[in-house]
Amino acid sequence: MVMPMKSRIDEIIKMRGYKKKYVAEQIGVSANQLSNWITGKNYPTLDKAFKLAEFLGVSVEDLYEKDEGQP
């Protein structure tokens, strides 16, 4: 069973003052792919998660949190 997770990526991007398109370009993914990670449609591979976290100046653990609203 997969643990439901809530993305904090959008929140972190906004806190850093970046545009999503800029972040996507910097880590080598499409804006659509980044959007999918933000909405939870899918999740980044580990290498992309580490690249995103490093770019945003956070740990990989900071990108997601347990979705307490899900059973």
Short mmCIF file of C-alpha atoms in Angstrom, two decimals:
data_model
loop_
_atom_site.label_atom_id
_atom_site.label_comp_id
_atom_site.label_asym_id
_atom_site.label_seq_id
_atom_site.Cartn_x
_atom_site.Cartn_y
_atom_site.Cartn_z
CA MET A 1 0.00 0.00 0.00
CA VAL A 2 1.33 3.42 -0.98
CA MET A 3 1.25 6.12 1.69
CA PRO A 4 -0.67 9.16 0.45
CA MET A 5 1.60 12.19 0.29
CA LYS A 6 0.87 15.86 -0.09
CA SER A 7 3.29 17.90 -2.18
CA ARG A 8 4.90 20.97 -0.65
CA ILE A 9 6.77 21.76 -3.88
CA ASP A 10 4.49 24.64 -4.93
CA GLU A 11 4.67 26.19 -1.47
CA ILE A 12 8.48 25.98 -1.44
CA ILE A 13 8.78 27.42 -4.96
CA LYS A 14 6.59 30.37 -3.94
CA MET A 15 8.60 30.89 -0.72
CA ARG A 16 11.77 31.10 -2.83
CA GLY A 17 10.16 33.57 -5.23
CA TYR A 18 10.65 31.41 -8.33
CA LYS A 19 8.35 30.81 -11.28
CA LYS A 20 7.49 27.15 -11.88
CA LYS A 21 8.69 27.30 -15.49
CA TYR A 22 12.10 28.57 -14.32
CA VAL A 23 12.43 25.79 -11.75
CA ALA A 24 11.49 23.16 -14.33
CA GLU A 25 14.12 24.50 -16.74
CA GLN A 26 16.79 24.50 -14.04
CA ILE A 27 16.24 20.87 -13.11
CA GLY A 28 15.74 19.62 -16.67
CA VAL A 29 12.04 18.71 -16.73
CA SER A 30 9.02 20.14 -18.52
CA ALA A 31 6.71 22.59 -16.78
CA ASN A 32 3.97 19.99 -17.22
CA GLN A 33 6.02 17.35 -15.41
CA LEU A 34 6.68 19.71 -12.51
CA SER A 35 2.96 20.49 -12.39
CA ASN A 36 2.20 16.76 -12.16
CA TRP A 37 4.52 16.46 -9.17
CA ILE A 38 2.83 19.43 -7.50
CA THR A 39 -0.67 18.04 -8.00
CA GLY A 40 0.31 14.50 -7.03
CA LYS A 41 -0.57 13.07 -10.43
CA ASN A 42 2.85 11.42 -10.28
CA TYR A 43 6.08 11.71 -8.32
CA PRO A 44 9.65 12.58 -9.29
CA THR A 45 12.28 9.89 -9.65
CA LEU A 46 14.80 9.93 -6.83
CA ASP A 47 17.46 11.65 -8.91
CA LYS A 48 15.01 14.41 -9.92
CA ALA A 49 13.74 14.74 -6.34
CA PHE A 50 17.31 15.27 -5.10
CA LYS A 51 18.03 17.74 -7.91
CA LEU A 52 14.83 19.68 -7.13
CA ALA A 53 15.51 19.70 -3.40
CA GLU A 54 19.09 20.86 -3.91
CA PHE A 55 17.96 23.63 -6.26
CA LEU A 56 15.31 24.81 -3.78
CA GLY A 57 17.71 24.58 -0.81
CA VAL A 58 15.67 22.01 1.11
CA SER A 59 15.94 18.30 1.89
CA VAL A 60 14.09 15.71 -0.17
CA GLU A 61 11.92 15.05 2.90
CA ASP A 62 10.71 18.66 2.77
CA LEU A 63 9.18 18.20 -0.70
CA TYR A 64 6.32 16.02 0.58
CA GLU A 65 4.42 15.40 3.77
CA LYS A 66 2.03 12.68 4.82
CA ASP A 67 -1.50 13.51 3.70
CA GLU A 68 -3.37 13.32 6.99
CA GLY A 69 -6.69 13.71 5.13
CA GLN A 70 -6.30 10.24 3.62
CA PRO A 71 -6.88 6.97 5.51
#
